[in-house]
Amino acid sequence: MSTEMGCWVRLCLSVLYFSLSSVIVDADNGDYEVPIPSTLDGPFKPVTVPLDQTFRGNAMDLPHTDPLLQTTAQGFQPQQISLSLSSSHHSVSISWITGEFQIGDNIEPLDPKSVASLVRYGRFRRSMSHRATGYSLVYSQLYPFEGLQNYTSGIIHHVRLTGLRPNTLYQYQCGDPSLSAMSDVHYFRTMPVSSPKSYPNRIAVVGDLGLTYNTTSTVDHIISNHPDLILLVGDVTYANLYLTNGTGADSYSSAFPDTPIHETYQPRWDYWGRYMQPLISSVPIMVIEGNHDIELQAENQTFVAYSSRFAFPSEESGSSSTLYYSFNAGGIHFIMLGSYALYDKSGDQYMWLERDLASVDREVTPWLVATWHAPWYSTYKAHYREAECMRVEMEDLLYKYGVDIVFNGHVHAYERSNRVYNYTLDPCGPVYITVGDGGNREKMAIKHADEPGECPEPSTTPDPFMGGFCAFNFTSGPAAGNFCWDRQPDYSAFRESSFGHGILEVKNETHALWIWHRNQDFYGSAGDEIYIVRQPQNCPPFKPAT
């Protein structure tokens, strides 16, 4: 992105947004308004949009020589600058990298203490008189096999700003002033105060993003929709589709079946950070891990790049892990769950989740939104019922506390459910939305498990990292005795195979507008849109005994 584009993004943060409330249609007898449907009109009959043959094919990765993946930083000037939220509106974290990564046989990590971690900041059009310091680190991706190249990162800095005003535009610079290595001035707007009357204007939701030409289309669409916040529901860079020598493939397991360990090419993380900087240096991004972010290395370490490169409000939200945490954005409480962390009822994540849900005051944050990577309710053949054990363990808890919306990725397509609980239509169940269509290098999901001959063999469905087998045949309902439905399931309201992203606009304590945008459409067009309506009078959220 150009500097002009980056400036335009920052300016957009201070404007008011216009939300569609109806669509004008040209009919034979004149124009008329078609109101956007709401969940109160459901449950809806299942809809499958036929595949658009003009927008198909594998997504191609941007080559490392692309100018968008290069850095203009000199010496120890900051690069890959990003912004993330803390647990509440009065705090944010600024992250960046100084120095260059190293990859090869004989690498010497940089000294994190050699460069300071400092942010100058202040309210927009005022002096940046405030100072905050943080910490820095360097991580390595190591392979104990001859011929595989090891990696060590540049110096990663994280600085947390506190005492911020709600819904206020700030400006900042980051870096080390003693080395004359400060960034340009960047801007961000804090979240509104947590209240049933205040919400971010627009929240972009995207999954399985990667760094392809389709990714650039998705990101351009996101920018055009002027989000205040971005949720990335797993699978960030797809660096694990590359060998350590930089050779890539659409499918690692099929292209490199004999590698001694599943390698990754860590510079793809650096390229991704450089490409995304013009957007996420001004718009906070909240990330949860996906399977492509596992990145196993020496001593069985996992998720090292993911955990090192982003700042997470884990500690502030009572979590002991970067793989699950929570935060508030206005009157919304977000729960970010880990599909690839232990989720059984005796584990730390489940116990943390129960504590977190019990602490939510729905009088302050009426909306409860949960995200994790691997979906529970997806009707595509790819990853069908893969996360069933997680659903069996956690679904009752989410239903009990009245979660309103669930966002997932993993399946490279789009799908929206009717309100559902335990595979049964339920007016008090969440709406599940799969948005694993951000633009990754792997193929788009097209086949559905309910189509003739496409139901997968049950033994092939469990994810080896998640572990366990819980996806037994259905015991009741239209699919009783079978592993798959023989038609699009009742819980599936709308599905389409296409790249894109979604925008969530919470209007008040009961109504939220959800719009899914396809990459092949004009920026303002909606591929799917619906008002998600809470009914606290009919589905009162559980309140624990005091």
Coordinates of C-alpha atoms in Angstrom, one line a residue:
M1 CA 0.0 0.0 0.0
S2 CA 1.1 3.5 -0.7
T3 CA 1.8 6.2 2.0
E4 CA -1.3 8.0 0.6
M5 CA -3.4 4.9 1.2
G6 CA -2.1 4.6 4.7
C7 CA -3.0 8.2 5.4
W8 CA -6.4 7.7 4.0
V9 CA -7.0 4.8 6.3
R10 CA -6.1 6.8 9.3
L11 CA -8.3 9.7 8.3
C12 CA -11.2 7.3 7.9
L13 CA -11.0 6.5 11.6
S14 CA -12.4 9.9 12.5
V15 CA -15.4 10.0 10.2
L16 CA -18.9 8.9 10.8
Y17 CA -20.1 5.7 9.1
F18 CA -23.3 5.2 7.1
S19 CA -25.1 1.8 7.5
L20 CA -27.4 0.2 5.0
S21 CA -30.9 -0.4 6.4
S22 CA -32.5 -1.4 3.1
V23 CA -31.8 -2.2 -0.5
I24 CA -33.4 -0.4 -3.4
V25 CA -34.6 -2.8 -6.2
D26 CA -35.7 -1.8 -9.7
A27 CA -39.0 -3.6 -10.3
D28 CA -41.5 -3.3 -13.2
N29 CA -43.8 -1.2 -11.2
G30 CA -41.2 1.1 -9.8
D31 CA -38.5 1.0 -7.1
Y32 CA -39.3 -0.4 -3.7
E33 CA -37.4 -1.2 -0.6
V34 CA -36.5 -4.7 0.5
P35 CA -35.9 -4.7 4.2
I36 CA -32.9 -6.6 5.5
P37 CA -34.1 -9.8 7.2
S38 CA -33.5 -10.5 10.9
T39 CA -33.1 -13.6 13.0
L40 CA -36.6 -12.9 14.2
D41 CA -37.8 -13.9 10.7
G42 CA -36.1 -17.3 11.0
P43 CA -35.3 -20.1 11.2
F44 CA -34.7 -19.7 7.5
K45 CA -34.8 -22.5 4.9
P46 CA -31.3 -23.5 3.9
V47 CA -29.8 -21.7 0.9
T48 CA -26.8 -22.7 -1.1
V49 CA -25.4 -20.2 -3.6
P50 CA -24.1 -22.0 -6.7
L51 CA -20.4 -21.7 -7.3
D52 CA -19.3 -18.6 -9.3
Q53 CA -17.1 -20.2 -11.9
T54 CA -15.6 -16.8 -12.8
F55 CA -13.9 -16.5 -9.4
R56 CA -12.3 -19.9 -8.9
G57 CA -8.8 -21.4 -8.8
N58 CA -6.0 -21.6 -6.4
A59 CA -4.8 -18.5 -4.7
M60 CA -1.3 -17.5 -5.6
D61 CA 1.1 -16.2 -2.9
L62 CA 2.7 -12.8 -3.3
P63 CA 6.4 -13.4 -4.1
H64 CA 8.9 -12.1 -1.6
T65 CA 10.1 -9.6 -4.3
D66 CA 6.8 -7.8 -4.3
P67 CA 7.3 -4.2 -3.3
L68 CA 4.4 -4.5 -0.8
L69 CA 6.5 -7.0 1.2
Q70 CA 9.6 -4.9 1.4
T71 CA 10.5 -2.5 4.2
T72 CA 11.7 1.0 3.9
A73 CA 13.0 1.0 7.5
Q74 CA 16.7 1.7 7.8
G75 CA 18.9 0.3 10.6
F76 CA 16.8 -0.1 13.7
Q77 CA 13.9 2.0 12.5
P78 CA 10.6 0.3 13.4
Q79 CA 8.8 -1.9 10.9
Q80 CA 5.8 -4.3 11.0
I81 CA 4.0 -1.9 13.4
S82 CA 0.7 -3.2 14.7
L83 CA -1.9 -2.2 17.3
S84 CA -4.0 -4.5 19.6
L85 CA -6.5 -3.9 22.3
S86 CA -6.2 -4.6 26.0
S87 CA -9.1 -6.0 28.1
S88 CA -10.8 -2.6 28.2
H89 CA -11.0 0.8 26.4
H90 CA -8.3 2.7 28.5
S91 CA -5.4 0.5 27.3
V92 CA -3.9 -0.6 24.0
S93 CA -0.6 -2.2 22.9
I94 CA 1.8 -1.1 20.2
S95 CA 4.0 -3.8 18.7
W96 CA 6.8 -3.5 16.1
I97 CA 10.1 -5.0 15.0
T98 CA 13.6 -3.6 14.7
G99 CA 16.5 -5.1 12.9
E100 CA 16.3 -7.9 10.3
F101 CA 15.6 -11.6 10.7
Q102 CA 18.3 -14.2 10.0
I103 CA 17.9 -17.6 8.4
G104 CA 20.5 -20.2 7.7
D105 CA 22.9 -22.6 9.4
N106 CA 24.9 -20.3 11.6
I107 CA 22.8 -17.5 12.9
E108 CA 23.4 -15.3 15.9
P109 CA 20.3 -13.8 17.5
L110 CA 20.1 -10.0 18.0
D111 CA 20.3 -8.7 21.6
P112 CA 16.8 -7.5 22.6
K113 CA 18.4 -5.1 25.1
S114 CA 20.3 -3.3 22.4
V115 CA 17.3 -1.3 21.3
A116 CA 14.8 0.5 23.6
S117 CA 11.0 0.0 23.4
L118 CA 9.4 3.4 23.7
V119 CA 6.2 5.0 22.5
R120 CA 5.5 8.7 22.4
Y121 CA 1.8 9.5 22.2
G122 CA -0.9 12.1 22.8
R123 CA -4.3 13.1 21.7
F124 CA -4.8 14.0 18.1
R125 CA -3.5 17.5 17.2
R126 CA -1.9 17.9 20.6
S127 CA 1.7 17.2 21.6
M128 CA 2.9 13.7 22.0
S129 CA 4.1 14.4 25.5
H130 CA 3.2 11.0 27.0
R131 CA 5.8 8.3 27.2
A132 CA 5.4 4.5 27.7
T133 CA 8.1 1.8 27.7
G134 CA 7.7 -1.9 27.3
Y135 CA 9.7 -5.0 26.7
S136 CA 11.4 -6.7 23.8
L137 CA 12.2 -10.3 22.7
V138 CA 13.7 -12.4 20.0
Y139 CA 12.4 -15.8 19.0
S140 CA 13.9 -18.6 17.0
Q141 CA 12.4 -21.4 14.9
L142 CA 14.9 -24.3 15.2
Y143 CA 15.0 -27.7 13.5
P144 CA 17.3 -30.5 14.9
F145 CA 17.9 -32.0 11.4
E146 CA 20.8 -31.5 9.0
G147 CA 19.9 -29.5 6.0
L148 CA 17.1 -27.5 7.5
Q149 CA 17.7 -23.8 7.9
N150 CA 17.1 -22.2 11.3
Y151 CA 15.5 -18.8 11.8
T152 CA 15.8 -16.0 14.3
S153 CA 13.6 -12.9 14.3
G154 CA 14.4 -9.3 14.5
I155 CA 13.8 -7.6 17.9
I156 CA 10.1 -7.6 18.7
H157 CA 8.8 -4.8 20.9
H158 CA 5.6 -4.6 22.8
V159 CA 4.5 -1.5 24.7
R160 CA 1.2 -1.1 26.5
L161 CA -0.4 2.4 26.8
T162 CA -2.7 3.0 29.7
G163 CA -4.9 5.7 31.0
L164 CA -6.4 6.4 27.6
R165 CA -9.7 8.2 27.1
P166 CA -12.6 6.2 25.4
N167 CA -13.5 6.8 21.8
T168 CA -10.6 9.3 21.4
L169 CA -8.2 9.7 18.5
Y170 CA -4.6 9.5 19.4
Q171 CA -1.3 9.9 17.6
Y172 CA 1.9 8.1 18.3
Q173 CA 5.5 7.3 17.3
C174 CA 7.4 4.2 18.4
G175 CA 11.1 3.2 18.4
D176 CA 14.3 4.2 20.1
P177 CA 15.0 8.0 20.2
S178 CA 18.6 7.4 21.4
L179 CA 19.4 5.7 18.1
S180 CA 17.4 8.3 16.0
A181 CA 15.2 5.3 15.1
M182 CA 11.6 6.5 15.6
S183 CA 8.7 5.7 13.3
D184 CA 6.5 8.0 11.4
V185 CA 3.5 9.4 13.2
H186 CA 0.6 6.9 13.3
Y187 CA -3.0 7.3 14.6
F188 CA -5.6 5.1 16.3
R189 CA -9.0 5.6 18.0
T190 CA -9.7 3.9 21.3
M191 CA -12.8 1.8 21.9
P192 CA -15.9 3.4 23.4
V193 CA -16.5 2.9 27.0
S194 CA -18.2 -0.4 28.0
S195 CA -21.9 0.4 28.1
P196 CA -25.1 -0.9 26.5
K197 CA -25.4 2.4 24.6
S198 CA -21.9 2.5 23.0
Y199 CA -20.3 0.3 20.4
P200 CA -17.5 0.3 17.8
N201 CA -19.0 1.5 14.5
R202 CA -17.7 -1.4 12.4
I203 CA -15.8 -4.6 13.2
A204 CA -14.2 -6.5 10.4
V205 CA -14.1 -10.3 10.8
V206 CA -11.9 -12.4 8.6
G207 CA -10.2 -15.8 8.8
D208 CA -7.5 -17.8 7.1
L209 CA -6.0 -14.7 5.6
G210 CA -2.5 -15.7 4.3
L211 CA -0.6 -13.5 1.9
T212 CA -1.9 -14.1 -1.6
Y213 CA -3.3 -11.9 -4.4
N214 CA -6.7 -12.8 -3.0
T215 CA -5.5 -11.5 0.4
T216 CA -4.8 -8.2 -1.2
S217 CA -8.3 -8.0 -2.5
T218 CA -9.8 -8.9 0.9
V219 CA -7.7 -6.3 2.6
D220 CA -8.6 -3.7 0.1
H221 CA -12.3 -4.5 0.7
I222 CA -11.7 -4.3 4.5
I223 CA -10.1 -0.9 4.1
S224 CA -13.0 0.4 2.0
N225 CA -15.4 -0.6 4.9
H226 CA -13.6 1.6 7.4
P227 CA -13.4 -0.8 10.4
D228 CA -12.6 0.3 14.0
L229 CA -11.5 -3.2 14.9
I230 CA -10.3 -6.4 13.0
L231 CA -10.9 -9.9 14.3
L232 CA -8.6 -12.5 12.6
V233 CA -10.0 -15.9 13.5
G234 CA -6.9 -18.0 13.0
D235 CA -4.4 -19.0 10.3
V236 CA -2.4 -15.8 9.8
T237 CA 0.5 -16.3 7.3
Y238 CA 0.5 -19.9 6.1
A239 CA 4.3 -19.9 6.6
N240 CA 4.0 -23.6 7.2
L241 CA 3.2 -24.3 3.5
Y242 CA 6.9 -23.6 2.9
L243 CA 10.2 -25.5 3.4
T244 CA 12.9 -23.6 5.3
N245 CA 14.6 -23.0 1.9
G246 CA 11.6 -20.9 0.8
T247 CA 10.1 -23.5 -1.5
G248 CA 6.3 -23.4 -1.2
A249 CA 3.3 -25.6 -2.2
D250 CA -0.5 -25.5 -2.1
S251 CA -0.5 -28.6 0.1
Y252 CA 2.5 -29.3 2.3
S253 CA 1.7 -32.9 3.1
S254 CA 1.2 -33.9 -0.5
A255 CA 4.1 -31.9 -1.9
F256 CA 6.6 -32.7 0.8
P257 CA 5.6 -36.0 2.3
D258 CA 9.0 -37.1 3.4
T259 CA 10.3 -34.1 5.4
P260 CA 11.6 -35.2 8.8
I261 CA 9.6 -32.5 10.5
H262 CA 6.9 -30.1 9.3
E263 CA 9.0 -27.1 8.3
T264 CA 8.0 -23.5 8.1
Y265 CA 9.5 -20.5 6.3
Q266 CA 9.4 -17.9 9.0
P267 CA 10.2 -14.9 6.7
R268 CA 6.6 -15.1 5.5
W269 CA 5.6 -13.7 8.9
D270 CA 7.8 -10.7 8.3
Y271 CA 6.4 -10.2 4.8
W272 CA 2.9 -10.4 6.2
G273 CA 3.7 -7.8 8.9
R274 CA 5.2 -5.4 6.4
Y275 CA 2.2 -5.8 4.1
M276 CA -0.4 -5.3 6.8
Q277 CA 1.3 -2.4 8.6
P278 CA -0.5 0.4 6.8
L279 CA -3.8 -1.0 8.1
I280 CA -3.0 -2.5 11.5
S281 CA -0.8 0.3 12.7
S282 CA -4.0 2.3 12.9
V283 CA -6.8 -0.3 13.3
P284 CA -6.4 -2.7 16.2
I285 CA -6.3 -6.4 15.2
M286 CA -7.2 -9.2 17.6
V287 CA -5.9 -12.6 16.6
I288 CA -6.6 -16.2 17.7
E289 CA -4.5 -19.2 16.7
G290 CA -5.3 -21.6 13.9
N291 CA -3.8 -24.9 12.9
H292 CA -1.4 -23.3 10.4
D293 CA 0.0 -21.3 13.3
I294 CA 1.1 -24.4 15.3
E295 CA 4.5 -24.5 13.7
L296 CA 6.2 -27.4 15.6
Q297 CA 9.9 -27.0 16.1
A298 CA 12.7 -28.3 18.3
E299 CA 11.8 -29.5 21.8
N300 CA 8.2 -29.8 20.7
Q301 CA 7.6 -26.0 20.9
T302 CA 4.5 -24.7 19.1
F303 CA 2.9 -21.3 18.3
V304 CA 6.2 -19.5 19.0
A305 CA 5.8 -17.0 16.1
Y306 CA 2.1 -16.4 16.9
S307 CA 2.7 -15.9 20.6
S308 CA 5.8 -13.6 20.1
R309 CA 4.6 -11.3 17.4
F310 CA 1.3 -10.2 18.8
A311 CA 0.4 -8.6 22.1
F312 CA -2.5 -10.3 23.9
P313 CA -4.6 -9.2 26.9
S314 CA -4.2 -12.7 28.4
E315 CA -3.0 -11.5 31.8
E316 CA -5.5 -8.7 32.1
S317 CA -8.3 -11.2 31.3
G318 CA -7.1 -13.8 33.8
S319 CA -5.8 -16.2 31.2
S320 CA -2.4 -18.0 31.5
S321 CA -2.1 -18.5 27.8
T322 CA -1.9 -16.5 24.5
L323 CA -4.1 -19.2 23.0
Y324 CA -7.3 -18.0 24.8
Y325 CA -8.3 -14.6 26.3
S326 CA -11.1 -12.1 26.4
F327 CA -11.6 -8.3 26.0
N328 CA -14.3 -5.7 25.8
A329 CA -15.1 -3.4 22.9
G330 CA -17.8 -1.0 24.0
G331 CA -20.9 -3.0 24.9
I332 CA -19.5 -6.3 23.5
H333 CA -17.5 -8.9 25.5
F334 CA -15.3 -11.0 23.1
I335 CA -14.2 -14.4 24.1
M336 CA -11.3 -15.7 22.1
L337 CA -11.0 -19.5 22.5
G338 CA -8.2 -21.9 21.5
S339 CA -9.2 -24.8 19.3
Y340 CA -5.6 -26.1 19.7
A341 CA -5.3 -25.8 23.5
L342 CA -6.7 -28.3 25.9
Y343 CA -10.4 -27.7 26.2
D344 CA -11.8 -30.5 28.3
K345 CA -13.7 -29.7 31.5
S346 CA -10.7 -30.4 33.8
G347 CA -8.4 -28.2 31.8
D348 CA -7.2 -24.7 32.3
Q349 CA -9.0 -23.2 29.3
Y350 CA -12.4 -24.6 30.3
M351 CA -12.0 -23.4 33.9
W352 CA -10.8 -20.0 32.7
L353 CA -13.8 -19.8 30.3
E354 CA -16.3 -20.6 33.1
R355 CA -14.8 -17.9 35.3
D356 CA -14.7 -15.4 32.5
L357 CA -18.4 -16.0 31.5
A358 CA -19.5 -15.8 35.1
S359 CA -17.8 -12.4 35.4
V360 CA -19.6 -10.8 32.5
D361 CA -22.1 -8.2 33.4
R362 CA -24.7 -8.2 30.7
E363 CA -26.1 -4.9 32.0
V364 CA -22.8 -3.4 30.9
T365 CA -21.8 -5.5 27.9
P366 CA -25.1 -7.0 26.6
W367 CA -23.4 -8.7 23.6
L368 CA -21.4 -11.8 24.1
V369 CA -19.4 -12.9 21.0
A370 CA -17.1 -15.9 20.9
T371 CA -14.5 -16.9 18.3
W372 CA -12.2 -19.8 17.7
H373 CA -10.7 -21.4 14.6
A374 CA -12.2 -24.8 13.9
P375 CA -16.1 -24.5 13.5
W376 CA -18.6 -26.7 15.3
Y377 CA -21.3 -26.1 12.8
S378 CA -20.1 -26.4 9.2
T379 CA -21.6 -28.4 6.4
Y380 CA -18.7 -28.5 4.1
K381 CA -16.8 -31.8 3.6
A382 CA -13.5 -30.1 4.5
H383 CA -13.0 -30.4 8.3
Y384 CA -16.6 -31.7 8.7
R385 CA -17.2 -32.3 12.5
E386 CA -13.5 -32.1 13.1
A387 CA -13.9 -30.1 16.3
E388 CA -16.7 -32.3 17.7
C389 CA -14.9 -33.1 20.9
M390 CA -14.5 -29.4 21.6
R391 CA -18.2 -28.9 21.0
V392 CA -19.2 -31.7 23.3
E393 CA -17.1 -30.2 26.1
M394 CA -17.9 -26.5 25.7
E395 CA -21.2 -26.0 24.0
D396 CA -23.4 -26.4 27.1
L397 CA -21.4 -23.7 28.8
L398 CA -21.7 -21.2 26.0
Y399 CA -25.4 -21.9 25.7
K400 CA -25.9 -21.6 29.4
Y401 CA -24.4 -18.1 29.5
G402 CA -26.3 -16.9 26.3
V403 CA -23.5 -16.4 23.8
D404 CA -25.1 -14.4 20.9
I405 CA -22.7 -14.9 18.0
V406 CA -19.8 -17.3 17.2
F407 CA -17.2 -16.6 14.5
N408 CA -15.0 -19.4 13.1
G409 CA -12.5 -19.9 10.3
H410 CA -10.7 -23.1 9.1
V411 CA -13.2 -24.0 6.3
H412 CA -12.3 -22.0 3.3
A413 CA -15.8 -20.8 2.5
Y414 CA -18.6 -18.8 4.0
E415 CA -21.6 -20.1 6.0
R416 CA -24.1 -18.7 8.4
S417 CA -26.3 -20.8 10.6
N418 CA -29.8 -20.4 12.1
R419 CA -29.8 -20.2 15.8
V420 CA -28.7 -23.7 16.9
Y421 CA -27.9 -25.8 19.9
N422 CA -26.8 -29.4 19.9
Y423 CA -27.6 -29.6 16.1
T424 CA -31.2 -28.6 16.9
L425 CA -32.9 -25.3 15.9
D426 CA -33.1 -23.3 19.1
P427 CA -34.2 -19.6 19.3
C428 CA -31.8 -19.1 22.3
G429 CA -28.8 -20.7 20.6
P430 CA -26.0 -18.7 19.0
V431 CA -25.7 -17.8 15.3
Y432 CA -22.6 -19.5 14.0
I433 CA -20.7 -17.8 11.2
T434 CA -17.8 -19.3 9.3
V435 CA -15.5 -16.8 7.5
G436 CA -12.5 -18.9 6.6
D437 CA -12.4 -17.2 3.2
G438 CA -9.9 -14.5 3.6
G439 CA -7.7 -15.5 0.7
N440 CA -5.3 -18.2 1.8
R441 CA -3.1 -20.2 -0.6
E442 CA -5.0 -23.5 -0.1
K443 CA -8.0 -24.4 -2.2
M444 CA -11.4 -23.0 -1.6
A445 CA -13.9 -25.4 0.1
I446 CA -16.6 -26.4 -2.4
K447 CA -17.9 -29.8 -1.6
H448 CA -20.6 -30.3 1.0
A449 CA -20.9 -33.3 3.3
D450 CA -24.6 -33.7 2.5
E451 CA -24.0 -34.1 -1.2
P452 CA -24.2 -37.7 -2.6
G453 CA -20.9 -39.5 -2.1
E454 CA -19.2 -36.7 -0.2
C455 CA -19.9 -37.7 3.4
P456 CA -16.4 -38.3 4.9
E457 CA -15.4 -41.6 6.6
P458 CA -15.9 -40.8 10.4
S459 CA -12.4 -42.1 11.3
T460 CA -10.8 -39.5 9.1
T461 CA -12.5 -36.5 10.7
P462 CA -10.6 -35.9 14.0
D463 CA -7.8 -33.4 13.9
P464 CA -4.6 -35.1 15.1
F465 CA -3.5 -32.1 17.1
M466 CA -6.9 -31.5 18.7
G467 CA -7.2 -35.2 19.5
G468 CA -10.1 -37.4 20.4
F469 CA -13.0 -38.8 18.5
C470 CA -16.5 -37.7 19.3
A471 CA -18.3 -37.4 16.0
F472 CA -20.6 -40.4 16.2
N473 CA -23.7 -40.9 14.1
F474 CA -26.7 -38.7 14.9
T475 CA -29.2 -40.4 17.3
S476 CA -32.2 -38.3 16.5
G477 CA -33.6 -35.8 14.0
P478 CA -33.6 -35.9 10.2
A479 CA -30.0 -37.4 10.1
A480 CA -30.7 -40.1 12.8
G481 CA -28.5 -43.1 12.2
N482 CA -26.2 -41.3 9.8
F483 CA -22.9 -39.4 10.1
C484 CA -24.0 -36.8 7.6
W485 CA -27.3 -35.3 6.6
D486 CA -28.7 -36.2 3.1
R487 CA -29.6 -32.6 2.4
Q488 CA -28.4 -29.2 3.6
P489 CA -29.0 -29.3 7.3
D490 CA -31.8 -27.3 8.9
Y491 CA -29.2 -25.4 11.0
S492 CA -27.4 -24.1 7.9
A493 CA -29.2 -21.0 6.7
F494 CA -26.8 -19.7 4.0
R495 CA -23.6 -21.0 2.4
E496 CA -21.4 -19.9 -0.5
S497 CA -17.9 -20.7 -1.7
S498 CA -16.1 -17.4 -2.2
F499 CA -13.3 -15.3 -0.8
G500 CA -14.4 -12.4 1.3
H501 CA -14.8 -10.9 4.8
G502 CA -17.6 -9.8 7.1
I503 CA -18.6 -6.5 8.9
L504 CA -20.4 -6.5 12.2
E505 CA -22.2 -3.3 13.2
V506 CA -23.8 -3.5 16.6
K507 CA -26.5 -0.9 16.7
N508 CA -27.8 -1.2 20.2
E509 CA -28.2 -3.7 23.0
T510 CA -30.5 -5.9 21.0
H511 CA -29.7 -5.4 17.2
A512 CA -26.5 -6.0 15.3
L513 CA -26.2 -5.9 11.5
W514 CA -24.0 -8.6 9.9
I515 CA -22.9 -8.1 6.3
W516 CA -20.6 -10.5 4.4
H517 CA -18.8 -9.1 1.4
R518 CA -17.5 -11.2 -1.5
N519 CA -14.2 -10.1 -3.1
Q520 CA -15.6 -10.2 -6.6
D521 CA -18.3 -7.7 -5.8
F522 CA -18.1 -3.9 -5.6
Y523 CA -17.0 -2.7 -2.3
G524 CA -20.4 -1.7 -1.1
S525 CA -22.2 -4.9 -2.2
A526 CA -23.5 -7.5 0.2
G527 CA -23.2 -11.2 -0.4
D528 CA -25.2 -11.9 2.7
E529 CA -26.8 -9.6 5.3
I530 CA -29.0 -10.0 8.3
Y531 CA -29.9 -8.3 11.6
I532 CA -28.9 -10.6 14.5
V533 CA -31.4 -9.8 17.3
R534 CA -31.0 -10.6 20.9
Q535 CA -34.1 -11.4 22.9
P536 CA -33.0 -11.2 26.6
Q537 CA -36.7 -11.2 27.7
N538 CA -37.1 -14.7 26.1
C539 CA -33.6 -16.0 26.5
P540 CA -32.3 -14.4 29.7
P541 CA -28.6 -14.9 30.2
F542 CA -27.5 -17.2 33.1
K543 CA -26.6 -15.3 36.2
P544 CA -24.4 -17.2 38.7
A545 CA -25.3 -17.1 42.4
T546 CA -23.5 -14.4 44.3

